[in-house]
Tab-separated table of C-alpha atoms in Angstrom:
chain	number	residue	atom	x	y	z
A	1001	MET	CA	-0.308	0.039	0.488
A	1002	GLU	CA	1.288	3.549	-0.624
A	1003	GLN	CA	2.519	6.208	1.695
A	1004	TRP	CA	0.745	9.441	2.244
A	1005	HIS	CA	3.012	12.025	2.156
A	1006	GLY	CA	3.147	15.824	1.927
A	1007	THR	CA	3.798	17.602	5.116
A	1008	THR	CA	6.442	20.759	6.011
A	1009	ILE	CA	5.066	22.469	9.594
A	1010	ILE	CA	7.662	24.872	11.004
A	1011	GLY	CA	7.318	26.788	14.484
A	1012	VAL	CA	8.803	29.874	15.128
A	1013	ARG	CA	9.657	31.832	18.464
A	1014	LYS	CA	11.100	35.271	18.422
A	1015	ASN	CA	10.712	38.707	19.909
A	1016	GLY	CA	8.079	37.433	21.924
A	1017	ARG	CA	5.908	35.949	19.312
A	1018	THR	CA	5.702	32.489	18.767
A	1019	VAL	CA	3.739	31.379	15.579
A	1020	ILE	CA	3.617	27.775	13.925
A	1021	ALA	CA	2.521	27.597	10.085
A	1022	GLY	CA	2.316	24.274	8.148
A	1023	ASP	CA	1.782	23.856	4.086
A	1024	GLY	CA	-1.418	22.595	3.053
A	1025	GLN	CA	-0.564	19.478	0.067
A	1026	VAL	CA	-0.971	15.655	0.858
A	1027	SER	CA	0.482	13.657	-2.165
A	1028	MET	CA	0.074	9.989	-2.373
A	1029	GLY	CA	2.996	8.386	-4.022
A	1030	ASN	CA	3.445	11.294	-6.924
A	1031	THR	CA	0.106	12.551	-7.078
A	1032	VAL	CA	-1.420	15.526	-4.755
A	1033	MET	CA	-4.245	14.316	-3.509
A	1034	LYS	CA	-5.296	17.314	-2.073
A	1035	PRO	CA	-3.235	21.273	-1.772
A	1036	ASN	CA	-5.544	22.753	0.797
A	1037	ALA	CA	-5.238	20.212	4.096
A	1038	ARG	CA	-5.650	22.243	7.577
A	1039	LYS	CA	-2.654	20.766	9.709
A	1040	VAL	CA	-2.517	23.560	12.265
A	1041	ARG	CA	-5.145	24.666	14.450
A	1042	ARG	CA	-5.884	26.215	17.786
A	1043	LEU	CA	-5.818	23.814	20.782
A	1044	GLY	CA	-7.714	23.801	23.680
A	1045	ARG	CA	-11.155	25.444	25.111
A	1046	ASP	CA	-9.283	28.990	25.023
A	1047	GLY	CA	-7.024	28.657	22.011
A	1048	LYS	CA	-3.595	29.593	23.657
A	1049	VAL	CA	-1.671	26.508	22.723
A	1050	VAL	CA	-1.400	26.166	18.744
A	1051	GLY	CA	-0.111	23.109	16.995
A	1052	GLY	CA	0.758	21.672	13.726
A	1053	PHE	CA	1.406	17.677	12.784
A	1054	ALA	CA	2.997	15.553	9.950
A	1055	GLY	CA	1.904	12.086	10.025
A	1056	ALA	CA	-1.208	9.940	9.778
A	1057	THR	CA	-4.013	12.815	9.826
A	1058	ALA	CA	-6.051	9.682	12.277
A	1059	ASP	CA	-3.423	9.478	14.071
A	1060	ALA	CA	-2.315	13.289	14.731
A	1061	PHE	CA	-6.083	14.170	16.192
A	1062	THR	CA	-6.514	11.406	18.292
A	1063	LEU	CA	-3.435	12.504	19.851
A	1064	PHE	CA	-4.132	16.479	19.229
A	1065	GLU	CA	-7.762	15.809	21.267
A	1066	ARG	CA	-5.574	13.809	23.969
A	1067	LEU	CA	-3.674	16.571	24.368
A	1068	GLU	CA	-6.239	18.534	24.792
A	1069	LYS	CA	-7.758	16.316	28.097
A	1070	LYS	CA	-4.146	17.036	29.655
A	1071	LEU	CA	-4.288	20.729	28.646
A	1072	GLU	CA	-7.707	20.673	30.328
A	1073	THR	CA	-6.469	18.158	33.778
A	1074	HIS	CA	-3.109	20.601	33.990
A	1075	HIS	CA	-4.858	23.825	33.965
A	1076	GLY	CA	-3.685	24.932	30.405
A	1077	GLN	CA	0.284	24.235	31.495
A	1078	LEU	CA	1.617	23.046	28.243
A	1079	LEU	CA	5.379	22.008	29.109
A	1080	ARG	CA	3.217	19.538	31.540
A	1081	ALA	CA	0.282	18.385	29.377
A	1082	ALA	CA	2.819	17.702	26.834
A	1083	VAL	CA	4.818	15.158	29.201
A	1084	GLU	CA	2.268	13.700	30.445
A	1085	LEU	CA	0.334	12.742	26.947
A	1086	ALA	CA	4.051	11.291	26.187
A	1087	LYS	CA	4.316	9.366	29.257
A	1088	ASP	CA	0.875	8.000	28.053
A	1089	TRP	CA	2.279	8.019	24.196
A	1090	ARG	CA	5.254	5.350	25.891
A	1091	THR	CA	2.458	2.998	28.121
A	1092	ASP	CA	-0.235	2.769	25.845
A	1093	LYS	CA	-0.395	-0.177	23.546
A	1094	TYR	CA	-2.953	1.948	21.211
A	1095	LEU	CA	-0.826	5.003	21.133
A	1096	ARG	CA	2.614	2.850	20.508
A	1097	ASN	CA	0.687	2.585	17.296
A	1098	LEU	CA	0.181	6.129	16.428
A	1099	GLU	CA	2.242	7.660	13.531
A	1100	ALA	CA	2.157	11.147	13.856
A	1101	LEU	CA	5.096	14.323	14.859
A	1102	MET	CA	3.337	17.775	16.506
A	1103	ILE	CA	5.329	20.849	16.863
A	1104	VAL	CA	3.083	22.646	19.721
A	1105	ALA	CA	3.651	26.127	21.408
A	1106	ASP	CA	2.267	28.986	24.071
A	1107	ALA	CA	3.030	32.554	25.365
A	1108	ASP	CA	5.953	30.721	26.926
A	1109	VAL	CA	7.440	27.099	25.050
A	1110	LEU	CA	7.595	25.655	21.634
A	1111	LEU	CA	7.875	21.880	21.933
A	1112	VAL	CA	8.060	19.474	19.573
A	1113	ILE	CA	6.630	15.835	20.864
A	1114	THR	CA	7.567	12.717	18.705
A	1115	GLY	CA	6.126	9.446	17.486
A	1116	ASN	CA	8.472	7.707	19.835
A	1117	GLY	CA	6.968	10.141	22.930
A	1118	ASP	CA	9.898	12.420	23.102
A	1119	VAL	CA	9.538	15.934	24.423
A	1120	LEU	CA	11.809	18.217	22.871
A	1121	GLU	CA	12.114	21.917	23.077
A	1122	PRO	CA	14.842	22.996	20.336
A	1123	GLU	CA	17.830	24.745	21.304
A	1124	GLU	CA	17.540	29.666	21.087
A	1125	LYS	CA	19.930	31.025	19.477
A	1126	GLU	CA	20.434	34.843	19.624
A	1127	GLY	CA	16.765	34.840	19.955
A	1128	THR	CA	15.651	32.385	17.839
A	1129	THR	CA	13.849	29.332	18.585
A	1130	ILE	CA	12.631	27.463	15.296
A	1131	ALA	CA	11.593	23.751	14.897
A	1132	SER	CA	10.358	21.669	11.961
A	1133	ILE	CA	8.827	18.489	11.438
A	1134	GLY	CA	7.506	16.767	8.365
A	1135	SER	CA	8.800	15.718	4.587
A	1136	GLY	CA	10.015	19.432	3.395
A	1137	GLY	CA	10.772	19.879	7.081
A	1138	ASN	CA	14.371	20.022	6.915
A	1139	TYR	CA	14.593	22.355	3.825
A	1140	ALA	CA	11.913	25.019	5.771
A	1141	LEU	CA	14.268	24.725	9.424
A	1142	SER	CA	18.015	25.452	6.685
A	1143	ALA	CA	15.978	28.326	5.473
A	1144	ALA	CA	14.569	29.904	8.502
A	1145	ARG	CA	17.641	29.447	9.927
A	1146	ALA	CA	19.089	31.317	7.066
A	1147	LEU	CA	16.724	34.197	7.489
A	1148	ALA	CA	16.959	34.320	11.147
A	1149	ASP	CA	18.937	36.903	11.352
A	1150	TYR	CA	18.053	38.989	8.987
A	1151	GLU	CA	14.192	39.299	9.705
A	1152	PRO	CA	12.435	40.683	13.103
A	1153	ASP	CA	9.029	39.079	12.164
A	1154	PRO	CA	8.132	35.440	13.596
A	1155	GLU	CA	5.547	35.078	11.100
A	1156	THR	CA	7.296	36.691	8.290
A	1157	LEU	CA	10.590	34.575	8.770
A	1158	ALA	CA	8.102	31.495	8.787
A	1159	ARG	CA	6.123	31.947	5.378
A	1160	LYS	CA	9.434	32.473	3.553
A	1161	ALA	CA	10.721	29.624	5.065
A	1162	MET	CA	7.485	27.944	3.693
A	1163	ALA	CA	8.137	29.173	0.531
A	1164	ILE	CA	11.681	28.231	0.495
A	1165	ALA	CA	10.471	24.673	1.437
A	1166	ALA	CA	8.109	24.823	-1.181
A	1167	GLU	CA	10.256	25.361	-4.125
A	1168	VAL	CA	12.654	22.578	-3.064
A	1169	CYS	CA	10.239	20.117	-1.690
A	1170	VAL	CA	7.708	18.355	-3.930
A	1171	PHE	CA	5.492	17.627	-0.742
A	1172	THR	CA	5.685	20.601	0.332
A	1173	ASN	CA	2.584	23.587	-1.579
A	1174	ASP	CA	2.363	27.414	-1.142
A	1175	ARG	CA	-0.513	27.057	0.710
A	1176	VAL	CA	0.394	28.063	3.813
A	1177	VAL	CA	-1.978	27.885	7.942
A	1178	VAL	CA	-0.456	29.937	10.125
A	1179	GLU	CA	-1.891	30.322	13.446
A	1180	THR	CA	0.456	32.514	16.399
A	1181	VAL	CA	0.508	32.980	20.230
C-alpha cells in the first residue's frame, strides 16, 4: 500500500511571539490528493495553544484530542500536558502505534512531540527558537535559520521559510496556514 506524504510544519519563536505554519499538500505517491489540508490549528478551550502535525492524519487528531484533555487536566500548562501525553504515548499499546509528530506552542514554550513519545524543546539561538517536522521540514528549518538574523518578525520568517521549502520539496506546497500566540 502506498504511503500518504506531504507535510511541512515550522514553529518560530522570536521577539515574544510564536508562530506555527504548515502547508496544505497531501500526496499519495506522485499524486497530489489534496492541496489545501489544514494541519495547523488552535488547541484547548481558550485557544492559547497552537499545534501542527505531520504523519497520519487520524493519528494526529487522536493525539491533538489527547493533548487537549491533558491541557484541561493540567490547567493549560503546555509543558506538563505534553510530558503527560508523552508518558501515555510510551506506555499505552494503542497510542504506541500512532504515527504522527507534532509541534505545539503557547506563550511560554515551543515543543516538538515525537512519534516515539519524546518531548523536545528546541534550542534558542540568539533570541530565536526554530523547529520543523515533516517531509519538507529540513528545508524549512535551513531556510529559517539562514533568514533568522535578517527577519525580525516570526510570521514573516516562517512564511519565507515555507515558501523556500515549497520551491524545493515536491511534497510541500505554498498554501500556508499560520497560527500565532
